[in-house]
Coordinates of C-alpha atoms in Angstrom, one line a residue:
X1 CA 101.9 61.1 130.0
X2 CA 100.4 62.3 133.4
X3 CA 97.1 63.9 133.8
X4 CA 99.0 67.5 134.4
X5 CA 101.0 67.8 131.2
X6 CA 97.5 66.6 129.3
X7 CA 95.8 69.3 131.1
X8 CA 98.7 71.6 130.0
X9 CA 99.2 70.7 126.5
X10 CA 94.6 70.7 126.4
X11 CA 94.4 74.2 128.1
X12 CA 97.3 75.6 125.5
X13 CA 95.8 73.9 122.2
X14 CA 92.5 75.4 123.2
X15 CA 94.3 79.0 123.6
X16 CA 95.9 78.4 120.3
X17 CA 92.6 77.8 118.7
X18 CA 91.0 80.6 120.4
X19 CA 93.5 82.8 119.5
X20 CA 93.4 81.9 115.7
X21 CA 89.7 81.9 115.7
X22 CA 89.7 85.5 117.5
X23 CA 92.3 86.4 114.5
X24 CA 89.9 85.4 111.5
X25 CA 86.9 87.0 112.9
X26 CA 88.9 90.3 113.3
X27 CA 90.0 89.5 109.3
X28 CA 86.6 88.7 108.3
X29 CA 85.2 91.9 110.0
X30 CA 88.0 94.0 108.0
X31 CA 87.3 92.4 105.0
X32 CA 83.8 93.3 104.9
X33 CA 85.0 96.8 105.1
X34 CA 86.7 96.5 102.1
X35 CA 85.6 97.8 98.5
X36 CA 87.4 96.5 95.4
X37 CA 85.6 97.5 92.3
X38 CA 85.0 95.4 89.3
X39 CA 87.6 97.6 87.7
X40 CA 90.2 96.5 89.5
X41 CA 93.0 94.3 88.0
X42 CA 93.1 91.0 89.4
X43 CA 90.7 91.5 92.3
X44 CA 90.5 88.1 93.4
X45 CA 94.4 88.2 93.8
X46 CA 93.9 91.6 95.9
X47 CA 91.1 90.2 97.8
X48 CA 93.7 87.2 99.2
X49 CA 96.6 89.4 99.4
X50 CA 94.8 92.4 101.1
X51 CA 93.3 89.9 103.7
X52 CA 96.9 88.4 104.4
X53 CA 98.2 92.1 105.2
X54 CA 94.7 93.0 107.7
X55 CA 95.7 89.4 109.6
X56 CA 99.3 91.1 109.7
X57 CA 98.1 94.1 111.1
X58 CA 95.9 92.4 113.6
X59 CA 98.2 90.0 115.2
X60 CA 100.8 92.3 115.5
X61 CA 98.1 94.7 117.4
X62 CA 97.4 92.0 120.1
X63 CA 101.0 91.5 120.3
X64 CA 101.4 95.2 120.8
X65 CA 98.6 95.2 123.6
X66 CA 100.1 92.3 125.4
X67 CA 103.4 94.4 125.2
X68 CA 105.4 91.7 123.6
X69 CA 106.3 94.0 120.6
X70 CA 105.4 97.0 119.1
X71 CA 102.6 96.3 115.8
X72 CA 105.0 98.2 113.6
X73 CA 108.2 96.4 114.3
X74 CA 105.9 92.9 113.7
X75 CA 104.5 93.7 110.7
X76 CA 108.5 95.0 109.2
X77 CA 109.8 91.5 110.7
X78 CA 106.8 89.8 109.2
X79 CA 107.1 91.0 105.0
X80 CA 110.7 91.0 105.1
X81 CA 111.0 87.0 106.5
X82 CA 108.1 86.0 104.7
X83 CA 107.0 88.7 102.1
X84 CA 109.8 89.9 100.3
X85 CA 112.1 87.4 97.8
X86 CA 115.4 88.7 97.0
X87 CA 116.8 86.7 94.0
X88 CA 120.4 86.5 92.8
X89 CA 121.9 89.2 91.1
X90 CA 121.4 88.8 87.2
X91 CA 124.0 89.0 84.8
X92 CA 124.7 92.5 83.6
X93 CA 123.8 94.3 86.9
X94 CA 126.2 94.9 89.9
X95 CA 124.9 95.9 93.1
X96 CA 126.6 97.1 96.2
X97 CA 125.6 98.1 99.9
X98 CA 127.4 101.3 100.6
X99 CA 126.9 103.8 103.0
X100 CA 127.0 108.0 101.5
X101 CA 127.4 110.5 104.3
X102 CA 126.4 107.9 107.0
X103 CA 123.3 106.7 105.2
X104 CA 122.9 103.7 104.0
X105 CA 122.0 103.0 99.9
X106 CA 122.3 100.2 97.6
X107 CA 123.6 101.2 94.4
X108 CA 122.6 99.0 91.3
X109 CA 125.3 99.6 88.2
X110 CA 124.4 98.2 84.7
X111 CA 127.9 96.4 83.8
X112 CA 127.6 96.7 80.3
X113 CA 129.7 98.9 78.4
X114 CA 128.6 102.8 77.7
X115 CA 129.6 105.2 75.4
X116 CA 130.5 108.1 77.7
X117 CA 128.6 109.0 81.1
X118 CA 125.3 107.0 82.5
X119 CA 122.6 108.7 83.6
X120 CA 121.5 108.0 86.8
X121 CA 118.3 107.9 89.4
X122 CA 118.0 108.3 93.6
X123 CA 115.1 106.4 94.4
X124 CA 113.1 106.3 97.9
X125 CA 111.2 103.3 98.9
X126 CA 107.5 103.8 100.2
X127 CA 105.6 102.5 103.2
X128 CA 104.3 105.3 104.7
X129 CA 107.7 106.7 105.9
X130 CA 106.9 103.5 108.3
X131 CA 107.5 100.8 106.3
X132 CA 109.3 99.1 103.7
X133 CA 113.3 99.1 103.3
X134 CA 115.4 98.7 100.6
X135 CA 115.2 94.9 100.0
X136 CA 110.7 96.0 99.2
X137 CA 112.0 98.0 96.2
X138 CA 115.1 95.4 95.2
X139 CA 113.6 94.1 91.9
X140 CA 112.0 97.4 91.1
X141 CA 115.8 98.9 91.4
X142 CA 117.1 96.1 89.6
X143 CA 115.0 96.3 86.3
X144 CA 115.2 99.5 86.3
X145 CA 119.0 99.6 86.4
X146 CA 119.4 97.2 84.1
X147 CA 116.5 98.0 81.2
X148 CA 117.1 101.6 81.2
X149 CA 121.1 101.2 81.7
X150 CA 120.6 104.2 84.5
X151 CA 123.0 103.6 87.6
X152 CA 120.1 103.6 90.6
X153 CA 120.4 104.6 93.7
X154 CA 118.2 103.2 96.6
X155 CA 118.3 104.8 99.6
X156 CA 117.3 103.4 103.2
X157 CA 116.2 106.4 105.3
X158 CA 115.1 106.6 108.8
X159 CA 111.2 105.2 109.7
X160 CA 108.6 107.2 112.2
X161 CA 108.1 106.2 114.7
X162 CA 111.5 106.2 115.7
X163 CA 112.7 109.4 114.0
X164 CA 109.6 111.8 112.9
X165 CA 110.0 114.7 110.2
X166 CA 112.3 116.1 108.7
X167 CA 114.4 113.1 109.4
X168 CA 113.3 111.1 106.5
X169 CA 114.0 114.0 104.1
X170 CA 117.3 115.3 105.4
X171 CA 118.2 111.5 104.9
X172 CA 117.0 111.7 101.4
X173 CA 119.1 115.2 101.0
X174 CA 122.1 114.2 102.2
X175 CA 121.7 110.7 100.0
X176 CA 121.3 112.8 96.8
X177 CA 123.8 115.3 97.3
X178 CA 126.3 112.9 98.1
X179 CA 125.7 110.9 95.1
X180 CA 125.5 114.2 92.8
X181 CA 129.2 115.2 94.6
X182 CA 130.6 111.9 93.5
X183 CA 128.5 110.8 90.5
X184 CA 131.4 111.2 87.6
X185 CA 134.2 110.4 89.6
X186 CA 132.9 107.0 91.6
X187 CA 129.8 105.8 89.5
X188 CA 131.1 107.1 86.1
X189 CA 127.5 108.9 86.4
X190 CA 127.3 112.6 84.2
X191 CA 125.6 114.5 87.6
X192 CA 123.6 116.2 85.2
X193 CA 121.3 113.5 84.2
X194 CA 120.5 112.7 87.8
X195 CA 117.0 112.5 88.9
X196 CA 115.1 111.8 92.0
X197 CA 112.1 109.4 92.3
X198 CA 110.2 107.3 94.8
X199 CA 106.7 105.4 95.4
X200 CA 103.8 106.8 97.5
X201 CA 105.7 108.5 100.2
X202 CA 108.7 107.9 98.6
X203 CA 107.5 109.9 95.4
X204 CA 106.4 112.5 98.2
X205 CA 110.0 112.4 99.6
X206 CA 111.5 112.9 96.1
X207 CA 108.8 116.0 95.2
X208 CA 110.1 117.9 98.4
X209 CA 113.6 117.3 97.9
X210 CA 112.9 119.2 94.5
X211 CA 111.5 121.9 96.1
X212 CA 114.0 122.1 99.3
X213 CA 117.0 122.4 96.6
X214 CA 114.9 124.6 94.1
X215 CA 114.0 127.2 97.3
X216 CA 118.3 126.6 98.4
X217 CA 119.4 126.8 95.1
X218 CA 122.6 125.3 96.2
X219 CA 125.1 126.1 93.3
X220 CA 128.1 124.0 93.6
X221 CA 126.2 120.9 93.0
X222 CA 123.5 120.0 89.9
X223 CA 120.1 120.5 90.0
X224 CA 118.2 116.9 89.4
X225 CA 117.4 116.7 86.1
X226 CA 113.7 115.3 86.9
X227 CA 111.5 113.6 89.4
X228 CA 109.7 110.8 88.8
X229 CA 106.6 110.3 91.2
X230 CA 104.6 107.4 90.9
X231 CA 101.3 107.7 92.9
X232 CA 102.6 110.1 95.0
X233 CA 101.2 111.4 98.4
X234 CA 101.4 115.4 97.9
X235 CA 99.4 116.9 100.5
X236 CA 97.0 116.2 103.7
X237 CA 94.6 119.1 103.9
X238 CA 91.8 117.9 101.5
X239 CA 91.1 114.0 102.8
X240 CA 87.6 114.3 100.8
X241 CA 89.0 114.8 97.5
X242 CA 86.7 112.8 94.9
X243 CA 90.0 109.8 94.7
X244 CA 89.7 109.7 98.6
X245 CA 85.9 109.3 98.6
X246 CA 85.8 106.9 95.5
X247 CA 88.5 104.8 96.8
X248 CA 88.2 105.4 100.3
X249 CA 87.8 101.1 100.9
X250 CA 90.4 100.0 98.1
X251 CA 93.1 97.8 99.6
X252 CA 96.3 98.3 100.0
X253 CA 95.7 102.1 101.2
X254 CA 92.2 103.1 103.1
X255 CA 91.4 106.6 103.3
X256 CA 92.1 106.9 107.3
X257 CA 95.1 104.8 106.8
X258 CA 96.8 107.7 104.6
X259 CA 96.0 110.0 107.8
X260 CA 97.5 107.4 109.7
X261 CA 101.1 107.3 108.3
X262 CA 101.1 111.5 108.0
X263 CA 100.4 111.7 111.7
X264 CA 103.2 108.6 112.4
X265 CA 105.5 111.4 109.8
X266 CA 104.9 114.6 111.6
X267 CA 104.5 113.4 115.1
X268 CA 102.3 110.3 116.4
X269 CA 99.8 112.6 117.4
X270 CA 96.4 109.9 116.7
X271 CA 93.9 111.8 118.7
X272 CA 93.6 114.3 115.9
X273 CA 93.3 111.6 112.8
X274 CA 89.4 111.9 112.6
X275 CA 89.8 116.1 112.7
X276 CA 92.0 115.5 110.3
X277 CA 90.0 113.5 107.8
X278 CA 87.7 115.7 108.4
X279 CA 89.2 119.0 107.6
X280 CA 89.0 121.2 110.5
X281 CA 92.7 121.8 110.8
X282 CA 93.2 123.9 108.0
X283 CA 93.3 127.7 108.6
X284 CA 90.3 130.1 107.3
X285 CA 93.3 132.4 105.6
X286 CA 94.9 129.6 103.6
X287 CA 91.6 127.6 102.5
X288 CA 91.1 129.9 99.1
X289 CA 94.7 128.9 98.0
X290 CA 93.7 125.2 98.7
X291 CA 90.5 125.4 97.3
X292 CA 91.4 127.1 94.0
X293 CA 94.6 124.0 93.9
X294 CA 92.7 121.5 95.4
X295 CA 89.2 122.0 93.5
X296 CA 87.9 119.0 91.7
X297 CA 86.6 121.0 88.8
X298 CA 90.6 120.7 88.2
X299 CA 90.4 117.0 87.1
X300 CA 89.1 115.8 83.9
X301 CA 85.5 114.9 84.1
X302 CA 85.9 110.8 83.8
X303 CA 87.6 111.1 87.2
X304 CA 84.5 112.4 88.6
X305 CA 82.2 109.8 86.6
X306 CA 82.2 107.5 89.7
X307 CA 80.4 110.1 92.1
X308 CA 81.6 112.7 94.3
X309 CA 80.0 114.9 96.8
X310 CA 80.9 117.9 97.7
X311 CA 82.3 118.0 101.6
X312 CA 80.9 121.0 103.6
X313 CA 83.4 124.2 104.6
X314 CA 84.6 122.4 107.9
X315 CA 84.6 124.9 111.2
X316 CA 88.5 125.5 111.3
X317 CA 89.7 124.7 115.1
X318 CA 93.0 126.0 115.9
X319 CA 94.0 123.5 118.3
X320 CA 94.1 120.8 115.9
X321 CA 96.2 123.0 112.9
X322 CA 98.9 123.6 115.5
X323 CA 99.6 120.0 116.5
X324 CA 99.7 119.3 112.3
X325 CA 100.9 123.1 111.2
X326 CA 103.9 121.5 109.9
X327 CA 101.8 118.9 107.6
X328 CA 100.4 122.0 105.6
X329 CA 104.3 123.3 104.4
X330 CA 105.6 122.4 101.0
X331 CA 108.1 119.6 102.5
X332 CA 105.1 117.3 103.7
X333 CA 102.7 118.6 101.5
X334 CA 104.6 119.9 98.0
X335 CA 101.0 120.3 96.0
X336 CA 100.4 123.5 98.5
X337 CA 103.8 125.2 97.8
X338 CA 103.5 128.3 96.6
X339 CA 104.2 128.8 92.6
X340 CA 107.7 130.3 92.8
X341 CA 108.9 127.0 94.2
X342 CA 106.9 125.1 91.9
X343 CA 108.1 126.7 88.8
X344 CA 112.0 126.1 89.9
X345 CA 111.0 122.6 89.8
X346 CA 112.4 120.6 87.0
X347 CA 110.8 118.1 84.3
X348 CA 108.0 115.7 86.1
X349 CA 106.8 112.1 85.3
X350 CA 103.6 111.2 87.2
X351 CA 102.0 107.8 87.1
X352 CA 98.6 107.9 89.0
X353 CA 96.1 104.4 89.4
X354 CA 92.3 104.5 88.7
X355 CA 92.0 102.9 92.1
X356 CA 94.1 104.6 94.6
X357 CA 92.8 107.3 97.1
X358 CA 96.1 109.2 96.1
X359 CA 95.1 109.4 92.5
X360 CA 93.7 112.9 92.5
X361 CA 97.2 114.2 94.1
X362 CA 99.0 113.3 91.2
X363 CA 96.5 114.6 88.6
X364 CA 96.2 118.1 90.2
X365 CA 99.9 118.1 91.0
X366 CA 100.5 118.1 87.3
X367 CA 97.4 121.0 86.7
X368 CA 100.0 122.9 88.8
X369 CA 102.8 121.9 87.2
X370 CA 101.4 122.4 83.7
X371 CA 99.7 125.5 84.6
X372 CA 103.4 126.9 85.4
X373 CA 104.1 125.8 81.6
X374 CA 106.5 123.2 83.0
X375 CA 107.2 119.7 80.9
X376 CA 105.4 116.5 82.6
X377 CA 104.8 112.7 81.5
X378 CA 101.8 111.5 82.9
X379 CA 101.1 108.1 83.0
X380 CA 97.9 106.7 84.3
X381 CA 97.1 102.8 85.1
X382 CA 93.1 101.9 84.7
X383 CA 92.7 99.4 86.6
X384 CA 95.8 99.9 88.5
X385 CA 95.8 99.9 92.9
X386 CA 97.6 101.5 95.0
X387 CA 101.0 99.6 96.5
X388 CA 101.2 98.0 93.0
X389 CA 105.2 98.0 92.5
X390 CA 105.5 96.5 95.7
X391 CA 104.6 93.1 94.5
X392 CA 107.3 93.5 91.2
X393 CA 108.3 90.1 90.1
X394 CA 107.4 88.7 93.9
X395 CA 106.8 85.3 93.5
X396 CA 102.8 84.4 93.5
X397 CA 102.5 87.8 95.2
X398 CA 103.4 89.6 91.9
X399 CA 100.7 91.5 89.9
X400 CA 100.6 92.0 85.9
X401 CA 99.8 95.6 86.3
X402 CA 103.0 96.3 88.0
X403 CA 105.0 95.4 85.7
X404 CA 103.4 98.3 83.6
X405 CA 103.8 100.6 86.2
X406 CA 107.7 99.7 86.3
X407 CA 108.2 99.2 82.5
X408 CA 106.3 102.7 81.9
X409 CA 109.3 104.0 84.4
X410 CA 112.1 102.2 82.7
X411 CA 110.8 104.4 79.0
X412 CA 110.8 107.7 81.0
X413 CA 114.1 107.1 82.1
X414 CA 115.2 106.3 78.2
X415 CA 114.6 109.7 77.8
X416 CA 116.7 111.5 79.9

């Protein structure tokens, strides 16, 4: 070996370990930001998990500075080469990719016999209407399917950044009503026992759908028969509510990371994330409808038994509501729809975690729901985390608790 290759192969070992060590100081740094209470299921587990996904994050955003590739498109490439198992399909389940007005689904069909129709369930994966696809939510589909005998119905919508709202749910829309159109006839499926589900943003997707029918009231197709929400994202003008300040450091979703992925939704505007967060975007004329739905003397007192405090009336700047005015309507933000849309909504399961900064959306989405005298399951995991279902049956990623979160899913589902 000549001197020159030595000098090469010395200079690019010594950028290699500069490189990694720049890497876990930028992890260590983030993980000393982090807060995972004693509470928490497994935390040691969520500890080495959360500081895999912040090293993620943070190579694919010096990637994205040295404009080899955009952070986004590193971190999907990333979970679903290394992240995500997808196991053979067991016995008593088929699955198939198909493709329902142009957009893609995988349907899962329980093979075992039935007396008369299935029911069945359209289910949208979460990730921030970023992330995720439908291989994340594979063995959540499966189990479902095959515990519950429900034909399921995963469908793969278009991500922000490359197509922003309402792409996601006219995707969803078209998905459903497709499936609805040909539920009997292809699937064997009665389109009356139909309902609509998702996780996070995916359980936001499914809420808005609800409403967007209810408010159509298309009548030549059925209505879903229920949504199923678990920890659902339901609105982005209160960012202080006592789950967002309580939680506000719990991995897998930080507080200014939810802001994040609503901005990436409505339009990729970041400047305005910190106004945001802060609450200055929402409109002196609609704040009493927001406070009276958004109040935490709504919640049930343990959920204030951590501490809250009270965030001062923000001074409402008009700039900032018109680059987000459509984040405040019922198809981002269902929990602030008015209550005639609400009550047209139909029967509701909700599954919120202790430890998720969204927890709070799903408890006073169901005040609302209640309050309308409608019928809702409410399921809520102690020491569950947000992102939970995610790690379903995943290898040494998986997590006990999801399994409850799943299981508590597959019983609702018996029901209908």
């Amino acid at each position: 070996m000549d001197i020159g290759t030595a000098i090469l192969i010395i200079g690019f070992a010594a950028l290699v370990a500069a490189f990694l060590l720049l890497v876990i100081g930028l992890v260590y740094s983030e993980l000393m930001n982090s807060d995972i209470p004693r509470g928490v299921a497994n935390r040691g587990k969520l500890h080495m998990v959360h500081g895999l996904f912040v090293g993620i994050a943070i190579v694919g955003r010096i990637l994205h500075r040295l404009s080899i590739c955009h952070q986004i498109s590193f971190i999907r490439w990333f979970v679903a080469c290394f992240l995500t198992r997808l196991n053979p399909v067991p016995a008593g389940l088929r699955v198939k990719n198909l493709k329902f007005s142009e957009v893609p689904v995988r349907v899962y069909e329980p093979t075992t016999v039935c007396d008369g129709l299935r029911r069945g369930l359209v289910y949208f994966h979460g990730g921030g209407w970023v992330l995720d696809n439908l291989d994340s939510v594979d063995e959540v589909c499966r189990h479902i399917a095959k515990e519950s005998d429900t034909t399921v119905v995963s469908v793969s919508y278009r991500l922000a950044p490359e197509h922003r709202y309402p792409a996601q749910l006219d995707d969803c829309e078209t998905a459903t009503c497709h499936f609805l159109s040909v539920a009997e006839a292809e699937f064997s499926v009665d389109s009356r026992r139909v309902a609509v589900g998702g996780d996070s943003t995916g359980a936001n997707l499914a809420a808005a759908l609800c409403q967007r029918l209810a408010r159509r009231e298309i009548g030549h197709l059925p209505f879903p028969c229920a949504q199923v929400l678990i920890y659902p994202a339901l609105q982005m003008a209160d960012f202080n509510l006592p789950s967002y300040q309580q939680n506000h450091a719990v991995p897998i979703l930080f507080r200014t990371r939810m802001a994040f992925y609503f901005l990436q939704y409505l339009n990729g505007d970041m400047s305005v994330c910190q106004d945001v967060l802060e609450g200055i975007h929402v409109p002196n004329e609609l704040k009493p409808s927001y406070e009276e739905w958004l109040s935490p003397s709504n919640l049930p007192p343990e959920f204030l038994a951590r501490g809250y405090d009270k965030h001062p009336t923000p001074e409402y700047d008009g700039v900032v509501y018109h680059a987000i005015k459509a984040g405040l309507e019922h198809e981002v933000s269902p929990l602030l729809a008015d209550n005639a849309v609400i009550q047209k909504t139909p029967p509701t399961f909700i599954l919120t975690c202790e430890y998720d900064i969204l927890r709070d959306d799903g408890i006073l989405y169901r005040k609302r729901l209640l309050d309308l005298g409608k019928d809702v399951t409410w399921r809520h995991v102690t020491g569950g985390f947000h992102g939970m279902i995610n790690f379903f049956n995943q290898g040494w990623l998986k997590f006990p608790s999801a399994v409850e979160v799943v299981d508590s899913v597959v019983d609702y589902m018996k029901t209908l």
